[in-house]
XYZ file of C-alpha atoms in Angstrom:
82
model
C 107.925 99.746 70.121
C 104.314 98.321 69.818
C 104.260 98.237 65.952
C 107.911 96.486 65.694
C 107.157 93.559 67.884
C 103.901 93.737 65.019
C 101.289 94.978 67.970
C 100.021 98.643 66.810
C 97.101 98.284 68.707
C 98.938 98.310 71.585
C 100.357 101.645 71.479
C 97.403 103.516 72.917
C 97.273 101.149 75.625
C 101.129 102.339 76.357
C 100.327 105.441 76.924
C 97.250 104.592 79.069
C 99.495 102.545 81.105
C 102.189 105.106 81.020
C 99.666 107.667 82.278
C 98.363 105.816 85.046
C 101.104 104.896 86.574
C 102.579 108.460 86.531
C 99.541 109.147 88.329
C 100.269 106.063 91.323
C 103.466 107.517 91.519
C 102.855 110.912 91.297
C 100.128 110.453 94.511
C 101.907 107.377 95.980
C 105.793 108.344 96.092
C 104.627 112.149 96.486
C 102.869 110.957 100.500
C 106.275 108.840 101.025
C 108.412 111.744 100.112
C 106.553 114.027 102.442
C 106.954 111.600 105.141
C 110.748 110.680 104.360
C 112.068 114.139 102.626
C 112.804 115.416 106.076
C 114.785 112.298 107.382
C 116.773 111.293 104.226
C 116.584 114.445 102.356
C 115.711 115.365 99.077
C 118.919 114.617 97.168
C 118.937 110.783 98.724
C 115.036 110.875 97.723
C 115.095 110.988 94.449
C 118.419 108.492 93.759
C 116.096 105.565 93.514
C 113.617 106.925 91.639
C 116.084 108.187 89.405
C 117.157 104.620 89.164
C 113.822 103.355 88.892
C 113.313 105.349 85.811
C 116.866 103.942 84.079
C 115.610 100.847 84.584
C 112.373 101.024 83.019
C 114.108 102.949 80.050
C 117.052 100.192 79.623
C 114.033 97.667 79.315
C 112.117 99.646 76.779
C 115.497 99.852 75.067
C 115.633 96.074 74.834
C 112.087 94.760 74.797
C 111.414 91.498 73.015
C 107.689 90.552 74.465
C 104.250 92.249 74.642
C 104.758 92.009 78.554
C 107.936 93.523 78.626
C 106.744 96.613 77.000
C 103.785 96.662 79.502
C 106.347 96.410 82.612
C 108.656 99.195 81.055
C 105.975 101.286 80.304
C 104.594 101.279 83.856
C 108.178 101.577 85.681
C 109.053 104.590 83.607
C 105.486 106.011 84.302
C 105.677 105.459 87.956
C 109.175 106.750 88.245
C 108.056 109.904 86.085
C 105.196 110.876 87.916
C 107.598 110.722 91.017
């Protein structure tokens, strides 16, 4: 993605980004879903992160900017680490 909008530079940073924000969600969504998983349960839990996810992989699909590859890249992290 980073080398056909002509930014190959920018590919490590991806997967920094990428990275870190598996790491937000993994610690940030994994204290909500111990607080929530018992009122909601697990099934309705992971619906909107599941659509979280789609969304940040229908905007890598489509990405026309350097900032829109940042956003996608950190959605589908966060959502991942979830």
């Amino acid at each position: 993605v980073a080398q056909s909008l002509g930014r190959p530079d920018d590919a490590a940073w991806l997967i920094f980004v990428v990275g870190g924000a598996s790491i937000v969600g993994r610690l940030g969504v994994g204290f909500l879903s111990d607080l929530l998983q018992e009122r909601i349960g697990r099934s309705w839990w992971l619906l909107p992160l599941a659509a979280i996810m789609s969304i940040g992989l229908l905007v890598f699909a489509f990405v026309q900017t350097v900032w829109m590859m940042y956003v996608a890249a950190a959605t589908t992290g966060f959502a991942y680490g979830a």
